[in-house]
Amino acid sequence: MQEQRALRRHHLDKRSTVMSHRLYANCQVRNISPTGACIELDSRAVLPASVRLPMPNCGTASAKLVWQRGKLAGVMFNEPLNGEVLTQYIDVRAPIRQERQVARDLASTIGKPAARAHLRLIDCSAD
């Protein structure tokens, strides 16, 4: 069978929820692309035509149900996800990499000892 999708899917196994005004169901996001996702529900629920998929640290994507077979469902996002949001959602280490890059930039600007002291102050102020 030949792949007919225009955009590449990113395979993952990420816990999430799918919501509507009448439904809140736990699921696994099996794959995602800028235009949609395949989800597997934890229980047999019939999804409504319009749903929302929360993406931690990235917001919530509104989507339309395209197909559903038992616990598996395909949704198409109302607005395509931009590359930055998609990368952040797929890669749970993205925020850590961003923090490390900030630390490297700071160290190159003000020196390593001063950067370490500054970053410790930031960590303490987060509590």
XYZ file of N, CA and C in Angstrom:
381
model
N 0.840 -1.183 0.000
C 0.000 0.000 0.000
C 0.883 1.244 0.000
N 0.613 2.158 -0.892
C 1.426 3.349 -1.050
C 0.930 4.463 -0.126
N 1.873 5.125 0.527
C 1.560 6.248 1.422
C 1.073 7.424 0.582
N -0.083 7.997 0.917
C -0.638 9.097 0.141
C -0.655 10.415 0.909
N -0.070 10.429 2.081
C -0.079 11.652 2.886
C 0.936 12.656 2.362
N 0.554 13.923 2.380
C 1.452 14.965 1.894
C 2.504 15.331 2.945
N 2.171 15.193 4.227
C 3.082 15.586 5.294
C 3.518 14.380 6.114
N 4.749 14.414 6.565
C 5.331 13.310 7.328
C 4.679 13.187 8.700
N 4.389 11.946 9.093
C 3.876 11.672 10.436
C 5.048 11.404 11.366
N 4.886 11.822 12.606
C 5.873 11.541 13.640
C 5.250 10.512 14.570
N 5.839 9.319 14.620
C 5.300 8.256 15.459
C 5.716 8.490 16.902
N 4.766 8.378 17.817
C 5.043 8.511 19.234
C 4.025 7.730 20.025
N 4.214 7.715 21.303
C 3.322 7.009 22.207
C 3.158 7.904 23.425
N 2.380 8.954 23.261
C 2.290 9.999 24.271
C 0.903 10.026 24.897
N 0.847 10.002 26.228
C -0.428 10.086 26.952
C -1.044 11.465 26.743
N -2.347 11.470 26.601
C -3.066 12.733 26.437
C -4.527 12.520 26.799
N -5.325 13.504 26.495
C -6.771 13.417 26.636
C -7.381 14.027 25.382
N -8.560 13.608 25.079
C -9.314 14.231 24.008
C -10.596 14.738 24.653
N -10.979 15.961 24.305
C -12.110 16.594 24.991
C -13.088 17.208 23.996
N -14.305 17.316 24.452
C -15.328 18.112 23.773
C -16.200 18.681 24.880
N -17.275 19.358 24.517
C -18.142 19.905 25.562
C -18.892 18.799 26.313
N -18.919 17.567 25.761
C -19.633 16.465 26.413
C -18.743 15.286 26.787
N -17.447 15.345 26.439
C -16.592 14.180 26.587
C -15.207 14.568 27.090
N -14.660 13.721 27.944
C -13.280 13.829 28.397
C -12.755 12.404 28.437
N -11.866 12.033 27.507
C -11.404 10.648 27.415
C -9.880 10.600 27.371
N -9.298 9.710 28.175
C -7.856 9.491 28.138
C -7.501 8.744 26.861
N -6.313 9.048 26.338
C -5.890 8.408 25.098
C -4.369 8.412 24.975
N -3.892 7.748 23.944
C -2.489 7.757 23.543
C -2.447 8.405 22.168
N -1.552 9.359 21.969
C -1.333 9.907 20.638
C -0.330 8.971 19.967
N -0.758 8.266 18.936
C 0.087 7.275 18.262
C 0.985 7.910 17.207
N 0.463 8.901 16.489
C 1.296 9.653 15.559
C 0.666 11.015 15.339
N 1.487 11.936 14.864
C 1.024 13.314 14.695
C 1.751 13.935 13.513
N 1.077 14.832 12.826
C 1.663 15.625 11.755
C 1.146 17.050 11.941
N 1.608 17.993 11.154
C 1.085 19.355 11.303
C -0.422 19.463 11.063
N -0.992 18.511 10.335
C -2.410 18.613 9.990
C -3.340 17.687 10.763
N -2.798 16.716 11.522
C -3.684 15.812 12.240
C -2.947 14.813 13.100
N -3.720 13.914 13.711
C -3.141 12.920 14.610
C -3.982 11.655 14.594
N -3.329 10.557 14.964
C -4.023 9.296 15.197
C -3.967 9.055 16.692
N -5.113 8.836 17.303
C -5.173 8.614 18.746
C -5.817 7.268 19.034
N -5.428 6.692 20.165
C -6.037 5.454 20.618
C -6.655 5.717 21.981
N -7.972 5.587 22.063
C -8.689 5.841 23.309
C -8.457 4.708 24.292
N -8.459 5.025 25.588
C -8.321 3.999 26.622
C -9.575 3.146 26.738
N -10.716 3.719 26.414
C -11.972 2.975 26.487
C -12.763 3.213 25.196
N -13.744 2.382 24.991
C -14.569 2.553 23.792
C -15.540 3.709 24.017
N -15.266 4.788 23.360
C -16.143 5.954 23.413
C -16.341 6.430 21.985
N -17.507 6.919 21.686
C -17.767 7.463 20.367
C -17.435 8.948 20.421
N -16.462 9.342 19.613
C -16.045 10.742 19.607
C -17.036 11.597 18.828
N -17.257 12.831 19.276
C -18.120 13.741 18.520
C -17.369 14.280 17.298
N -18.050 15.009 16.471
C -17.462 15.531 15.233
C -16.349 16.547 15.488
N -16.400 17.228 16.623
C -15.418 18.262 16.935
C -14.808 17.987 18.316
N -13.472 17.978 18.399
C -12.781 17.681 19.659
C -11.615 18.644 19.855
N -11.054 18.603 21.071
C -9.846 19.376 21.398
C -8.804 18.414 21.953
N -7.566 18.631 21.571
C -6.463 17.800 22.028
C -5.454 18.700 22.740
N -5.409 18.652 24.094
C -4.448 19.476 24.809
C -3.026 18.959 24.574
N -2.108 19.898 24.369
C -0.705 19.562 24.173
C 0.108 20.353 25.193
N 0.576 19.695 26.262
C 1.278 20.401 27.335
C 2.370 21.329 26.813
N 2.398 22.518 27.366
C 3.352 23.574 27.010
C 3.176 24.090 25.588
N 2.133 23.661 24.890
C 1.932 24.070 23.496
C 0.529 24.591 23.221
N -0.355 24.496 24.187
C -1.730 24.927 23.972
C -2.651 23.754 23.692
N -3.769 24.046 23.063
C -4.765 23.026 22.746
C -5.105 23.125 21.273
N -5.108 21.990 20.599
C -5.441 21.956 19.176
C -6.901 21.551 19.005
N -7.653 22.354 18.279
C -9.031 22.008 17.923
C -8.980 21.148 16.666
N -9.833 20.123 16.623
C -9.774 19.185 15.503
C -11.150 18.654 15.144
N -11.225 18.091 13.940
C -12.434 17.427 13.457
C -12.151 15.933 13.374
N -13.110 15.143 13.777
C -12.988 13.697 13.654
C -13.100 13.326 12.179
N -12.113 12.601 11.674
C -12.124 12.158 10.287
C -12.601 10.717 10.198
N -12.119 9.881 11.119
C -12.529 8.481 11.137
C -12.379 7.930 12.549
N -13.114 6.866 12.832
C -12.982 6.148 14.100
C -13.335 4.686 13.862
N -12.433 3.810 14.301
C -12.657 2.366 14.250
C -12.361 1.814 15.629
N -13.398 1.543 16.391
C -13.214 1.067 17.761
C -12.527 2.117 18.611
N -11.381 1.755 19.178
C -10.643 2.681 20.037
C -9.714 3.610 19.264
N -9.441 3.332 17.989
C -8.571 4.175 17.167
C -9.371 5.257 16.461
N -8.777 6.443 16.370
C -9.451 7.552 15.680
C -8.418 8.446 15.014
N -8.821 9.030 13.908
C -7.992 10.002 13.205
C -8.669 11.357 13.265
N -7.899 12.375 13.631
C -8.438 13.732 13.696
C -7.622 14.652 12.802
N -8.284 15.662 12.249
C -7.625 16.667 11.431
C -7.727 18.006 12.170
N -6.588 18.653 12.369
C -6.577 19.922 13.087
C -7.247 21.022 12.273
N -8.001 21.880 12.956
C -8.657 23.005 12.283
C -7.632 23.993 11.747
N -6.551 24.181 12.483
C -5.432 25.029 12.067
C -4.181 24.165 12.094
N -3.408 24.099 11.013
C -2.186 23.292 11.049
C -1.236 23.772 12.153
N -0.556 22.821 12.774
C 0.424 23.158 13.813
C 1.679 23.700 13.149
N 2.234 24.772 13.713
C 3.492 25.245 13.148
C 4.623 24.340 13.610
N 5.744 24.407 12.943
C 6.861 23.508 13.205
C 7.378 23.565 14.627
N 7.413 24.767 15.214
C 7.926 24.921 16.580
C 7.027 24.214 17.599
N 5.728 24.374 17.460
C 4.778 23.732 18.373
C 4.868 22.216 18.230
N 4.920 21.746 16.998
C 4.995 20.311 16.750
C 6.282 19.726 17.337
N 7.404 20.393 17.116
C 8.680 19.922 17.659
C 8.643 19.882 19.171
N 8.110 20.922 19.787
C 8.041 20.969 21.248
C 7.161 19.851 21.800
N 6.048 19.566 21.133
C 5.148 18.512 21.602
C 5.775 17.128 21.439
N 6.417 16.905 20.309
C 7.022 15.606 20.032
C 8.220 15.344 20.932
N 9.056 16.351 21.111
C 10.310 16.184 21.831
C 10.175 16.710 23.250
N 9.978 15.820 24.213
C 9.801 16.247 25.603
C 11.073 16.856 26.163
N 12.200 16.624 25.498
C 13.462 17.191 25.973
C 13.710 18.583 25.428
N 12.830 19.095 24.548
C 13.040 20.407 23.941
C 13.218 21.512 24.984
N 12.386 21.595 26.043
C 12.600 22.649 27.036
C 13.959 22.536 27.729
N 14.422 21.308 27.964
C 15.734 21.125 28.600
C 16.823 21.623 27.664
N 16.716 21.296 26.372
C 17.706 21.784 25.410
C 17.708 23.302 25.359
N 16.510 23.917 25.420
C 16.429 25.371 25.388
C 17.112 25.965 26.615
N 16.901 25.358 27.801
C 17.555 25.845 29.016
C 19.070 25.730 28.900
N 19.545 24.617 28.349
C 20.986 24.437 28.174
C 21.546 25.470 27.215
N 20.800 25.775 26.139
C 21.263 26.781 25.186
C 21.326 28.155 25.849
N 20.347 28.490 26.677
C 20.375 29.757 27.410
C 21.594 29.805 28.317
N 21.871 28.683 29.001
C 23.038 28.624 29.886
C 24.328 28.817 29.092
N 24.449 28.176 27.925
C 25.655 28.344 27.095
C 25.793 29.781 26.624
N 24.673 30.373 26.168
C 24.719 31.766 25.705
C 25.127 32.702 26.824
N 24.572 32.480 28.004
C 24.888 33.314 29.158
C 26.357 33.153 29.546
N 26.843 31.920 29.537
C 28.244 31.664 29.893
C 29.189 32.331 28.906
N 28.847 32.321 27.637
C 29.729 32.951 26.654
C 29.693 34.474 26.768
N 28.611 35.014 27.309
C 28.488 36.462 27.444
C 29.126 36.989 28.723
N 28.821 36.359 29.860
C 29.302 36.906 31.139
C 30.315 36.012 31.839
N 30.684 34.889 31.237
C 31.654 33.986 31.848
C 30.961 32.876 32.621
N 31.639 31.728 32.700
C 31.033 30.548 33.323
C 30.701 30.716 34.798
N 31.616 31.229 35.647
C 31.270 31.340 37.081
C 30.058 32.255 37.317
N 30.025 33.388 36.621
C 28.908 34.320 36.790
C 27.608 33.699 36.267
N 27.694 32.954 35.169
C 26.504 32.309 34.609
C 25.966 31.264 35.580
N 26.857 30.467 36.190
C 26.405 29.468 37.168
C 25.677 30.128 38.331
N 26.267 31.202 38.855
C 25.643 31.911 39.982
C 24.293 32.478 39.568
N 24.216 33.054 38.381
C 22.975 33.643 37.889
C 21.904 32.560 37.726
N 22.268 31.411 37.144
C 21.295 30.334 36.923
C 20.824 29.733 38.241
N 21.711 29.667 39.263
C 21.278 29.194 40.587
C 20.227 30.130 41.161
N 20.406 31.430 40.980
C 19.424 32.414 41.481
C 18.078 32.220 40.782
N 18.101 31.951 39.485
C 16.860 31.715 38.743
C 16.164 30.473 39.275
N 16.925 29.371 39.490
C 16.339 28.136 40.005
C 15.704 28.348 41.367
N 16.368 29.113 42.242
C 15.835 29.360 43.586
C 14.577 30.220 43.543
N 14.543 31.173 42.600
C 13.382 32.061 42.553
C 12.147 31.359 42.005
N 12.325 30.212 41.348
C 11.185 29.468 40.810
C 10.391 28.770 41.886
N 10.966 28.549 43.066
C 10.281 27.845 44.159
C 9.162 28.631 44.758
